[in-house]
Coordinates of C-alpha atoms in Angstrom, one line a residue:
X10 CA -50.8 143.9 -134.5
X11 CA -49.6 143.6 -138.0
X12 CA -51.8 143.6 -141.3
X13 CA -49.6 142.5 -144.4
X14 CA -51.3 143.2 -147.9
X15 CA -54.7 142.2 -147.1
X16 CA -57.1 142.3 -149.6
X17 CA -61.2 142.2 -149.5
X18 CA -63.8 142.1 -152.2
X19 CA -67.6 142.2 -151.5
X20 CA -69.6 138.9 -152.0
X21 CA -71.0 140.4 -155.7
X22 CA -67.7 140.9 -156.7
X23 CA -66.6 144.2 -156.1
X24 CA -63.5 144.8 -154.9
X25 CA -63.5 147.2 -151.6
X26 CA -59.5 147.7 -151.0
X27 CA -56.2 145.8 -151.4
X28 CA -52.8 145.9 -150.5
X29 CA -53.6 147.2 -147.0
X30 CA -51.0 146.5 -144.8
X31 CA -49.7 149.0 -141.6
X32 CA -48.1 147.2 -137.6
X33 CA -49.3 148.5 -134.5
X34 CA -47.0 148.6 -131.3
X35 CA -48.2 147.0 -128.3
X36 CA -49.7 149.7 -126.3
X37 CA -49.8 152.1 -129.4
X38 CA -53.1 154.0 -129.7
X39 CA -54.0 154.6 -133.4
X40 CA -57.3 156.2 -135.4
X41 CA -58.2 154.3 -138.4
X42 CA -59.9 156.9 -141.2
X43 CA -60.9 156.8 -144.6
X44 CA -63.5 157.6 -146.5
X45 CA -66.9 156.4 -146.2
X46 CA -67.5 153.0 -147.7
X47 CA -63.4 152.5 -148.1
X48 CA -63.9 149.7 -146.0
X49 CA -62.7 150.2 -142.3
X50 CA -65.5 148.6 -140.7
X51 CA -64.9 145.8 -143.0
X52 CA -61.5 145.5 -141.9
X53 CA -62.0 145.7 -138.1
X54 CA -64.4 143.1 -138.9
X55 CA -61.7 140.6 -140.8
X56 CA -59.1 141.7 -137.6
X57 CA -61.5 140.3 -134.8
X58 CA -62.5 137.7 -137.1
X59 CA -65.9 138.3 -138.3
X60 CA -64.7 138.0 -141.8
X61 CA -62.0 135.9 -143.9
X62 CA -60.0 138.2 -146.4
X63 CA -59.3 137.4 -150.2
X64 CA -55.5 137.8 -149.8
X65 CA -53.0 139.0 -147.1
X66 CA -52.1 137.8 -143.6
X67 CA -53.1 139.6 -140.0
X68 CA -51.7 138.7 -136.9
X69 CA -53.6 140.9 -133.7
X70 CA -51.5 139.2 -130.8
X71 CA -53.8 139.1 -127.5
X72 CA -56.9 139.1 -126.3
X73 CA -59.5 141.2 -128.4
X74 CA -62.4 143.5 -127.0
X75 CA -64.3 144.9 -130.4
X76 CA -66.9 147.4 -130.6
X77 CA -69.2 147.1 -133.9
X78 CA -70.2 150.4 -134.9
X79 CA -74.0 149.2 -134.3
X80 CA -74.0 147.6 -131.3
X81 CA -76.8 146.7 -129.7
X82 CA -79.1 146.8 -132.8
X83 CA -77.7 144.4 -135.3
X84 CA -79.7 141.9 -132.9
X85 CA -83.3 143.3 -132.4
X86 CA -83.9 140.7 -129.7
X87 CA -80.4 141.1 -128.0
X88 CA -81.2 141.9 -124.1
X89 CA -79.0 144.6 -122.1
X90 CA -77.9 141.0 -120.4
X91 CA -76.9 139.4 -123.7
X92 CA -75.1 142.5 -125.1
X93 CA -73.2 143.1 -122.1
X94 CA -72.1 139.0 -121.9
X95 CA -71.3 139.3 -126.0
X96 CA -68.0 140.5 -125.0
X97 CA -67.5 139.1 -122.5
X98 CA -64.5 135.7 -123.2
X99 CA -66.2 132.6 -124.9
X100 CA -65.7 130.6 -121.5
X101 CA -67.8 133.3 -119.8
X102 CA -70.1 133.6 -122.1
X103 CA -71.3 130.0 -122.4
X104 CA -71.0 129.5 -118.9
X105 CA -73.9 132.7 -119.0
X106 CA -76.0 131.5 -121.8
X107 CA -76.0 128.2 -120.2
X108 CA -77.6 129.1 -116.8
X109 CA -80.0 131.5 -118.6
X110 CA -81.4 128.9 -120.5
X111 CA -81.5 126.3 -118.0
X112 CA -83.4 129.1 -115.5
X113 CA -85.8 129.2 -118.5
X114 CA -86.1 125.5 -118.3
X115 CA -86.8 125.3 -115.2
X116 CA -89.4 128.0 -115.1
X117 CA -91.4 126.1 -118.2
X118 CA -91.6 123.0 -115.9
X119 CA -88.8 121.0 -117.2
X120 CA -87.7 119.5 -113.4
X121 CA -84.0 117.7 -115.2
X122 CA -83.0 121.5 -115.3
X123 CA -82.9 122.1 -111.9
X124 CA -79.2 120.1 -111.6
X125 CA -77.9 121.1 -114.5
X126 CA -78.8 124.7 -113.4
X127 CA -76.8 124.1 -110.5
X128 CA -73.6 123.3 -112.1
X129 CA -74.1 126.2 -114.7
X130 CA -74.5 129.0 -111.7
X131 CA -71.2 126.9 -110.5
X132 CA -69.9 127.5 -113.5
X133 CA -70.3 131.2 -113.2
X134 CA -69.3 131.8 -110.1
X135 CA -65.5 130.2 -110.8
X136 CA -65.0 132.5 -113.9
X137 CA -65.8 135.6 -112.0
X138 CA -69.6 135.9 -113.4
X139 CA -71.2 137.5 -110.5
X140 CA -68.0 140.0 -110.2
X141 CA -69.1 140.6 -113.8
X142 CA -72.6 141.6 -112.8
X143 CA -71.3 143.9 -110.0
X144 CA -69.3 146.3 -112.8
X145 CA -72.3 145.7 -114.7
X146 CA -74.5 147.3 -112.0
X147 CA -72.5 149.8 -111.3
X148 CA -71.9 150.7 -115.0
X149 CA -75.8 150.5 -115.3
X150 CA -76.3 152.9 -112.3
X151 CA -73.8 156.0 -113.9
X152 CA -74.9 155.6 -117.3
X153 CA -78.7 154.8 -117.0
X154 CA -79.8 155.6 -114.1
X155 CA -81.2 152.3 -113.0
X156 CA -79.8 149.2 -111.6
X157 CA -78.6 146.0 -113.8
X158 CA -81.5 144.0 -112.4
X159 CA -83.9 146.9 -113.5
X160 CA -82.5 147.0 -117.5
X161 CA -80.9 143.4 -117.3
X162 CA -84.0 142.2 -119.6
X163 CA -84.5 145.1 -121.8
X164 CA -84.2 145.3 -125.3
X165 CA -81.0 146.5 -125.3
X166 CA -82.3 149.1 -128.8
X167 CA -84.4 150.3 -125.5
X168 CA -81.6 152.3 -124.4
X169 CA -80.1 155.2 -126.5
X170 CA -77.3 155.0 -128.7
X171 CA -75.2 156.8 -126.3
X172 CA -76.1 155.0 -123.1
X173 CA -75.6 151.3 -125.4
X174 CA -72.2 153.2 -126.8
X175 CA -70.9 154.3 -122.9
X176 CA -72.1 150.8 -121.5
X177 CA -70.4 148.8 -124.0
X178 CA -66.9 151.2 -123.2
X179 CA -66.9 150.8 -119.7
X180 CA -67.0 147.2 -119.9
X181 CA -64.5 147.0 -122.5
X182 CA -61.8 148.9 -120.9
X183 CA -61.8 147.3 -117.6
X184 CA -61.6 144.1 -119.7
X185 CA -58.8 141.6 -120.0
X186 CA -58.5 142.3 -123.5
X187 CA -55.1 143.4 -124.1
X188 CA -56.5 144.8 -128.0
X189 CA -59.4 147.3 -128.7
X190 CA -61.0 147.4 -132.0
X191 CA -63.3 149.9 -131.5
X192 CA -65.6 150.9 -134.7
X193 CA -67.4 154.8 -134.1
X194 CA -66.8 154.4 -130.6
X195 CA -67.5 158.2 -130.5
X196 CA -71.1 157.8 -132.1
X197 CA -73.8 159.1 -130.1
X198 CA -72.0 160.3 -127.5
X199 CA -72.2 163.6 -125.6
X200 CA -69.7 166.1 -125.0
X201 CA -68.7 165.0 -121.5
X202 CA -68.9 160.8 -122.4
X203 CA -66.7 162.1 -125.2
X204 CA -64.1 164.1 -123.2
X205 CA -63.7 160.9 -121.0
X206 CA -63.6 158.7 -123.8
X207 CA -60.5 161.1 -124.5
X208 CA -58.9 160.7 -121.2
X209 CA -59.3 157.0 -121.1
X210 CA -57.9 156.0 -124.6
X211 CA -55.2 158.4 -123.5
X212 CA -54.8 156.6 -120.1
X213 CA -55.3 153.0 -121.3
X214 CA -52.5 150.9 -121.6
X215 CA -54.3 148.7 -124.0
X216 CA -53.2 148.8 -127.9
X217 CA -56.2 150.5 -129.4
X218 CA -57.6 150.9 -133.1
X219 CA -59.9 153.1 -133.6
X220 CA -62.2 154.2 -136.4
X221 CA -63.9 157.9 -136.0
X222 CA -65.1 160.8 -137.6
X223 CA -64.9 162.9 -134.9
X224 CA -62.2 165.7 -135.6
X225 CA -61.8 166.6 -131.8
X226 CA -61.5 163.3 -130.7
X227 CA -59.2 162.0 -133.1
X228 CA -56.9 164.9 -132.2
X229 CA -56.8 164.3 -128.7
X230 CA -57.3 160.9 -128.2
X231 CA -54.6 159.1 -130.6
X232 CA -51.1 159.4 -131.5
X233 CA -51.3 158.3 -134.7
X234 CA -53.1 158.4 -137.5
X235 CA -53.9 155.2 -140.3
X236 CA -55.6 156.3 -143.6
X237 CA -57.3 153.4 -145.4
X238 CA -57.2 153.7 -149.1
X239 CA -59.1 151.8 -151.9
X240 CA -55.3 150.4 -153.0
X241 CA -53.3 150.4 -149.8
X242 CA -52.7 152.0 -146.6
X243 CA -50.2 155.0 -145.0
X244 CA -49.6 155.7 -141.5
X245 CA -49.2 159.5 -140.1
X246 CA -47.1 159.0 -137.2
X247 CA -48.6 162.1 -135.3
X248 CA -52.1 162.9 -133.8
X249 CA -55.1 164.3 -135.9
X250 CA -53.6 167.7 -135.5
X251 CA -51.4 167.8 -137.3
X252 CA -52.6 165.1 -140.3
X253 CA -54.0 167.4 -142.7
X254 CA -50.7 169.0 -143.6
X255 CA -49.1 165.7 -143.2
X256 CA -51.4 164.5 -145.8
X257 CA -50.9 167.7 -148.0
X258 CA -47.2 167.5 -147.7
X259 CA -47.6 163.3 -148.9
X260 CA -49.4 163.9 -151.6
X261 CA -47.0 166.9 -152.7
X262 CA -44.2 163.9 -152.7
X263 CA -46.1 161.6 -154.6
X264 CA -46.9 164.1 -157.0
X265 CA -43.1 164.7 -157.3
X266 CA -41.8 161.0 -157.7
X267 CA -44.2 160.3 -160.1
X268 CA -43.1 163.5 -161.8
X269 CA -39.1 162.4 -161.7
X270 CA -40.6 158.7 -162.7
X271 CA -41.9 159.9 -166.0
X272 CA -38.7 162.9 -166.1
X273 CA -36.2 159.6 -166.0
X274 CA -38.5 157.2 -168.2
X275 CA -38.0 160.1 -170.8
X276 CA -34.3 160.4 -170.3
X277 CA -33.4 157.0 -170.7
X278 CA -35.8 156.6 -173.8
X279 CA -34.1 159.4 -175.3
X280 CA -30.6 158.1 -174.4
X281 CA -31.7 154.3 -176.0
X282 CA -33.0 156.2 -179.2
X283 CA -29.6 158.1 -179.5
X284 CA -27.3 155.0 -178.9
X285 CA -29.7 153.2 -181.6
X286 CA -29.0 155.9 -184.0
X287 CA -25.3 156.0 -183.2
X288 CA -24.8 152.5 -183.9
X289 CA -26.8 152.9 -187.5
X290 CA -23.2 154.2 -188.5
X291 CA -20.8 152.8 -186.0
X292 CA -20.7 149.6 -184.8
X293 CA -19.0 150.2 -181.5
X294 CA -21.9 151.5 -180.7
X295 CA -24.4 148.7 -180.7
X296 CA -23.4 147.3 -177.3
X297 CA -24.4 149.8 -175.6
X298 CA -27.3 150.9 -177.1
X299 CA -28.6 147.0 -176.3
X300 CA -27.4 148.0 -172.9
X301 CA -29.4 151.3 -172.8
X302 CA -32.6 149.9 -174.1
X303 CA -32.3 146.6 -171.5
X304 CA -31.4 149.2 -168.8
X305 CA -34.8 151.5 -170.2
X306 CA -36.9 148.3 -170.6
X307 CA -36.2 147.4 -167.0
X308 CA -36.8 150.6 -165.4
X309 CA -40.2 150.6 -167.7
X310 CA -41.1 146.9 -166.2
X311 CA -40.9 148.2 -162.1
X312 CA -43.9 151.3 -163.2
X313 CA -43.9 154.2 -161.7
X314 CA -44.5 154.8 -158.2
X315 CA -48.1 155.4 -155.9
X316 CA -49.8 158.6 -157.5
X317 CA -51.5 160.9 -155.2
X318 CA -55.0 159.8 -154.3
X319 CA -57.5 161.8 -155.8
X320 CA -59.3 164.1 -153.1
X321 CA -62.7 162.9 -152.5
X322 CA -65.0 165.8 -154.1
X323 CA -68.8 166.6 -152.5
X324 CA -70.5 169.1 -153.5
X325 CA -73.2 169.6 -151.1
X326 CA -75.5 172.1 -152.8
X327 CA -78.5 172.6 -150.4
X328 CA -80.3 175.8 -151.6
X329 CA -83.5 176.3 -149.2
X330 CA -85.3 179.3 -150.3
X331 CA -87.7 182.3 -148.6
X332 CA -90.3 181.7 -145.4
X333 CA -92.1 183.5 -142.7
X334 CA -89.8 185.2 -140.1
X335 CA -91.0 183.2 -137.7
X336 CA -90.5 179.8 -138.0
X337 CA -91.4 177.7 -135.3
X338 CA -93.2 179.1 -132.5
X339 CA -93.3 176.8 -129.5
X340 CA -95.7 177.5 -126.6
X341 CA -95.3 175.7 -123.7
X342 CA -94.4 172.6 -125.7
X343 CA -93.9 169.4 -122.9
X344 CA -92.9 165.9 -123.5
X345 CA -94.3 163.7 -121.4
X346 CA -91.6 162.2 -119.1
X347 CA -88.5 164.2 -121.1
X348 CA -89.1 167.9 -121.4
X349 CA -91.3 170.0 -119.5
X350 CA -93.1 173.0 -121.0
X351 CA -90.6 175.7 -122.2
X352 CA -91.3 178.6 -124.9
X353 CA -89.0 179.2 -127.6
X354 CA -89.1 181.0 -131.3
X355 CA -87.3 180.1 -133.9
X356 CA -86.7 182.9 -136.4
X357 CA -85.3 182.2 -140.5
X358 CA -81.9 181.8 -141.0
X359 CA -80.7 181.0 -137.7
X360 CA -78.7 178.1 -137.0
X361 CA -80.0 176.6 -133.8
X362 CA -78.1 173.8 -132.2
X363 CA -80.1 171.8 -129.6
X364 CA -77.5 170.0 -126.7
X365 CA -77.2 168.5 -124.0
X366 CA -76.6 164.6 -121.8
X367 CA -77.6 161.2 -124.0
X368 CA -81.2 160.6 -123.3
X369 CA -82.5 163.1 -122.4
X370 CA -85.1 164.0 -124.9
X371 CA -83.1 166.3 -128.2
X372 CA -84.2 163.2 -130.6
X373 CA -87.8 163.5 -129.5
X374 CA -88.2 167.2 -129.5
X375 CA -86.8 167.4 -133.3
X376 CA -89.4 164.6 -134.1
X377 CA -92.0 166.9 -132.6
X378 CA -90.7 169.8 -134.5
X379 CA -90.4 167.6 -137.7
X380 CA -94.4 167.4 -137.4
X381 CA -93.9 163.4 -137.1
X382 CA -95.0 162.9 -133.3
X383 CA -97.5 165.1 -130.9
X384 CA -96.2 166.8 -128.3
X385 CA -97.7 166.1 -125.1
X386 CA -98.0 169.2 -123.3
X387 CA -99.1 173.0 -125.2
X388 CA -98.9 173.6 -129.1
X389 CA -96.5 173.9 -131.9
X390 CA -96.9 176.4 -134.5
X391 CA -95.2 176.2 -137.8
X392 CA -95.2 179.4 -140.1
X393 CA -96.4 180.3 -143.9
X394 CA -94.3 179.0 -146.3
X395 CA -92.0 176.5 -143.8
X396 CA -91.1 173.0 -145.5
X397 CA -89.1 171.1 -142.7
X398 CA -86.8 168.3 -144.0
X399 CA -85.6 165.8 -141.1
X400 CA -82.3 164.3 -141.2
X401 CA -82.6 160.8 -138.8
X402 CA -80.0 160.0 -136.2
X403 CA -79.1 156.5 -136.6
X404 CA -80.0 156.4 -140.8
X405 CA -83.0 154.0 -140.2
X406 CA -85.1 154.8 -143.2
X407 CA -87.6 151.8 -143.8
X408 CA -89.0 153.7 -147.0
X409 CA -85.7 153.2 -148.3
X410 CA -84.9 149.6 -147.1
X411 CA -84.8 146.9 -149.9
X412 CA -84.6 150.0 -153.1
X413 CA -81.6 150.0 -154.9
X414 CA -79.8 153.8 -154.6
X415 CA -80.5 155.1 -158.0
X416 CA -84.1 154.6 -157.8
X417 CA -84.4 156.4 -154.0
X418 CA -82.7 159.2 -156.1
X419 CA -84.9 159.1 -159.0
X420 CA -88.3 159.4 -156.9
X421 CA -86.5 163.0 -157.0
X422 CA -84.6 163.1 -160.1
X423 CA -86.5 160.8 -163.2
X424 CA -84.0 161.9 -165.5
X425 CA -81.2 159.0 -164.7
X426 CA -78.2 161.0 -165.9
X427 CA -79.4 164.0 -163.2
X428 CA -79.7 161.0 -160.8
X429 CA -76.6 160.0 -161.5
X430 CA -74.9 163.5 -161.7
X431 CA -76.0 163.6 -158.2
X432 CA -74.9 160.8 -156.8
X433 CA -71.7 161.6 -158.5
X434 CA -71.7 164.7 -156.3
X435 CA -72.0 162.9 -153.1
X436 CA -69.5 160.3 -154.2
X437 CA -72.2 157.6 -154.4
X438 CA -71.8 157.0 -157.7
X439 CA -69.9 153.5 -157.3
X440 CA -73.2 152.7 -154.9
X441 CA -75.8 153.7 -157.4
X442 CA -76.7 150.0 -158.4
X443 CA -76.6 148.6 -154.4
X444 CA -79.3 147.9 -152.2
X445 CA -79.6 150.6 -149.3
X446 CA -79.7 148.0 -146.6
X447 CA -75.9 147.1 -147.5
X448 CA -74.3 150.8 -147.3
X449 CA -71.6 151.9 -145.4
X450 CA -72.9 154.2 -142.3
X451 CA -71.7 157.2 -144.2
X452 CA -72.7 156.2 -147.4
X453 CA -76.5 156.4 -146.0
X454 CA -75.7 159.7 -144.1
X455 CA -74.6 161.1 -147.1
X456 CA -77.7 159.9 -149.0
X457 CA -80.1 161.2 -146.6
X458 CA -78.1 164.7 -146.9
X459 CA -78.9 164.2 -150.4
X460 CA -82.6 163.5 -150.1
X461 CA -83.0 166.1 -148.4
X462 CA -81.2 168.5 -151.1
X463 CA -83.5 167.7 -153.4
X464 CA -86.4 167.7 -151.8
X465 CA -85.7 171.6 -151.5
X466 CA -86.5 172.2 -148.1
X467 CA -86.3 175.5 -146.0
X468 CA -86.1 174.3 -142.4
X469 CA -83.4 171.6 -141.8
X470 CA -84.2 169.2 -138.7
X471 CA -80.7 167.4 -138.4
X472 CA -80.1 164.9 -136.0
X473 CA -76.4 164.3 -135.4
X474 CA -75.6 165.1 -139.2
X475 CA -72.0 164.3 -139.0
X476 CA -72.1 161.1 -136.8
X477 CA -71.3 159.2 -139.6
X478 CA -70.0 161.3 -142.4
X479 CA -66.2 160.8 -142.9
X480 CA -64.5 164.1 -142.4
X481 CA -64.6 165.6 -146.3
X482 CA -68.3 164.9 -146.1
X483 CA -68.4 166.8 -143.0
X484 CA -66.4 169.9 -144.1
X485 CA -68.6 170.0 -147.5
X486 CA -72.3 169.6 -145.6
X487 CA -70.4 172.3 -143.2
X488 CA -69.9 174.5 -145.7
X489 CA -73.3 174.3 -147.7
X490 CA -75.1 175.0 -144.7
X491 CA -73.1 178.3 -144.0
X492 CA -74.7 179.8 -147.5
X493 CA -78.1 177.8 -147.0
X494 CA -81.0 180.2 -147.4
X495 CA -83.3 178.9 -144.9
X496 CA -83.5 177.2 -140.8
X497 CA -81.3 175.1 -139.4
X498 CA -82.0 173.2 -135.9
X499 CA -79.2 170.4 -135.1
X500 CA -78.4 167.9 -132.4
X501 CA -74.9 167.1 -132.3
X502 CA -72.5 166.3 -130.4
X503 CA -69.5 167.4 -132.8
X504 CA -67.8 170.2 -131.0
X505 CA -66.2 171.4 -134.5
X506 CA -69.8 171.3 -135.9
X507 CA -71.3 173.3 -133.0
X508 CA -68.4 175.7 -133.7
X509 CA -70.5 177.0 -136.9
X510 CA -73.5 177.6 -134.6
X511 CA -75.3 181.1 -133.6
X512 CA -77.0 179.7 -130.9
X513 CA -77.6 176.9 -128.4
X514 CA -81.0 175.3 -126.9
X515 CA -79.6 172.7 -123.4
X516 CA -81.9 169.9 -122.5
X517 CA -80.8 168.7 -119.4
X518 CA -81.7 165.4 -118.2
X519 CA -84.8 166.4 -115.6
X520 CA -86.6 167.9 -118.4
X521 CA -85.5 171.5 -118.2
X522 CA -84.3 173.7 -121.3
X523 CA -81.9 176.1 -121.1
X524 CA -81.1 179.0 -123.6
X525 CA -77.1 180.0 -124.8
X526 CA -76.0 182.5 -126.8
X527 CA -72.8 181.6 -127.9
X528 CA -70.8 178.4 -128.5
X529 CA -68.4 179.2 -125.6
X530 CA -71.4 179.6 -123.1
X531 CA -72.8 176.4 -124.6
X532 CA -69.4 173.9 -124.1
X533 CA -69.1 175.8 -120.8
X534 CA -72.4 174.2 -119.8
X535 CA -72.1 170.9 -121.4
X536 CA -68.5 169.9 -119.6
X537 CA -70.0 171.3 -116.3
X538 CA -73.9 170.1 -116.1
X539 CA -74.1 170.0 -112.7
X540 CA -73.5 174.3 -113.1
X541 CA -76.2 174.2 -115.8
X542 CA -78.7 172.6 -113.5
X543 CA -77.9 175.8 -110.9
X544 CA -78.3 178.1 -113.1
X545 CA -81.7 176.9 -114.6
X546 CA -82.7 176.5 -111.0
X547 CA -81.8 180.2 -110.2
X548 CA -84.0 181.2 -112.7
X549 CA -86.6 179.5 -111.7
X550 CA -86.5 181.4 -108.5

């Protein structure tokens, strides 16, 4: 794969980056980071063809598998069916689409279908359709639970992020396609579905580019590292690991040449000024101080080299304040068909993390906590003086759809240059005059995280916070929720974010909640479920 000097603007104008251009070995497994709204999704985008750039060339070389970062729910009327055949090769595809509609012909009474039907499902058959539908099925049976006939015509936004994410993977990677472009293929995903998307990128002998936020899977899934910049691109020819100082010890060099650039600019200015003055009062000298100055005017022409890129600054500042000591007191709460009844407090200031398998319920018992849906089964109590703020998983905020940013900020801030001080903070600043709907992933995460700042809550509901924020973002909402002065209960999924944890609620996938003290206990559990299951079991008895 090689990029050469590409270059992309938004339709309004806008310029999102330029001069990007990096090569990829054949085999070579890279991450792809940047910060939010740099434009890496774009880019996958222009590599598999979804979009032409302004300037530049790209050549991928192969086959390509690509993984949007929203799959499954760009199309609201996509099937699990239709997903699973977008990627599959165009030939396949049609030949699928084809007999589909032609069954759906036939059904409405159209009897010139039936033939046609015929040579379609022939169709099939010779490009290896129904060995398709057999890796299909027994991708459907792992990840969901349930046959491909059962989920075949499903919505495919029925199924969870994760389950959409993991489905997608598996058929990816047992593709033909020699190239991966895979776009947050991390995103939703558990501990375990993340540890094996580890071993497989590591395994695969497919080149792979890959865009995450993910600290722990960056480190051990790739080998090296490409950081997308607003004017160019560098590649860290290492894993995740080790990046951070590589970028330190980069930016220390740019620092320096443009340091020696200006240090020589200065030199030979001063030598051209003193040959000028030398040949006021001797001729001999004019020669070379024509030299000098051509010789300074030339070095002047080539500028001076890359300067450092200025570190992205957030300033998360989420203050909270004083409630009851009891927060959230659930008795016996039970979700129909996800959670049976468990008891739990939830005292102020802890920092709960809730866990456990895709699908299993952690979304729908945070709604329940939020005070937007019923539990099913015994009573929630919320105490004096709690204001819960909810952070959404997948950014879908329909009061904000269609409103331009500045004026979601200023339903909180009317003063426009407060509004604006805060966007500034978030490094939204350049976003303030777009509509929500066309934000970055992160550039909505980082919103919300906004919102909810000043909305001044005291119990933060947060829903895979970091999914999405690029890792800066992460570190600073990290950070501000260490000296928060109120509740925190998270899903996540982000080892290095359940790191900052006190303590850990497991919802295992037949309902059952289990209680861990410590982060240790917790990933103990997660990579070994099956144990978890035992041990909720021997209490039981």
């Amino acid at each position: 794969m090689a990029v050469s000097n590409l270059a992309y603007a938004h339709p309004g104008g806008d310029l999102l980056f330029s001069e990007v251009s990096f090569r990829i070995s054949p085999g070579q497994h890279v991450g792809l980071v940047g910060t939010n709204g740099v434009g890496k999704s774009t880019l996958l985008k222009i590599l598999v063809g979804e979009l032409v750039p302004d300037e530049g060339e790209y050549a991928v070389g192969g086959l390509v598998g690509y993984m949007p970062q929203d799959v499954g729910v760009r199309d609201g009327e996509r099937t699990v069916r239709g997903l699973l055949l977008s990627l599959t090769p165009r030939a396949v595809r049609q030949a699928g689409e084809s007999m589909l509609a032609l069954e759906a012909q036939l059904e409405a009474g159209d009897p010139s279908a039936g033939m046609k039907l015929g040579e379609a499902i022939a169709d099939w058959s010779a490009l290896g359709g129904y060995e398709l539908e057999g890796q299909w099925d027994a991708a459907c049976r792992r990840i969901i639970r349930a046959s491909f006939a059962e989920v075949a015509e499903r919505p495919a936004r029925s199924l969870s992020g994760g389950e959409r994410k993991q489905l997608v993977l598996d058929v990816l990677f047992a593709s033909d396609a020699q190239v991966l472009l895979l776009d947050e293929p991390d995103n939703f995903l558990d501990v375990p579905a993340k540890l094996s998307l580890e071993r497989r990128v590591r395994a695969s002998k497919k080149t792979i580019l890959m865009i995450s936020h993910d600290r722990e899977v960056l480190s051990a899934a790739v080998g090296t590292i490409v950081t997308l910049e607003g004017n160019g691109a560098w590649v860290h020819g290492g894993s995740y690991a080790t990046y951070a100082q590589a970028r330190e010890d980069r930016q220390r060099r740019l620092g320096d040449a443009v340091k020696r650039w200006h240090e020589e600019e200065r030199r030979l200015f001063r030598l051209m000024k003193t040959f000028k003055e030398r040949a006021r009062y001797a001729p001999d000298w004019a020669k070379r101080a024509d030299a000098m100055e051509s010789r300074w005017r030339r070095f002047r022409a080539g500028g001076p080299p890359p300067s450092p890129v200025a570190d992205q600054a957030i300033a998360v500042r989420i203050r909270g304040g004083d409630s009851a000591r009891v927060v959230l007191d659930l008795r016996s709460v039970g979700i129909a068909g996800l959670l049976t009844p468990f008891s739990e407090e939830v005292h102020f200031g802890e920092r709960l993390g809730v866990i456990g398998p895709n699908g299993s319920g952690k979304s729908a018992l945070l709604h329940v906590l939020a005070g937007e849906t019923v539990a099913d089964h015994g009573q929630l109590r919320t105490g004096p003086r709690v204001s819960a703020g909810l952070f959404t998983q997948q950014q879908l905020r329909t009061d904000f759809s269609g409103r331009y940013v500045l004026d979601i900020v200023r339903t909180q801030h009317g003063d426009l240059q407060r509004a604006m001080a805060a966007l500034a903070r978030y490094g939204l600043a350049d976003a303030a005059r777009r509509r929500y709907d066309v934000l970055s992933g992160g550039e909505k995460a980082r919103l919300e995280v906004l919102i909810l700042e000043l909305e001044g809550h005291n119990l933060l509901l947060l829903d895979e916070p970091t999914d999405n924020l690029d890792t800066d973002s992460s570190e600073a909402l990290e950070k501000a929720l260490d000296s928060f002065t109120g509740t925190v209960v998270a899903v996540s999924h982000d080892r290095a974010f359940l790191r900052r944890l006190d303590r850990f609620l497991m919802v295992l996938h037949d309902g059952g909640v289990l209680s861990f003290p410590s982060y240790d206990s917790a990933l103990e559990a997660l990579v070994d479920p099956a144990h978890a299951s035992e041990v909720r079991l021997a209490k039981l008895l």
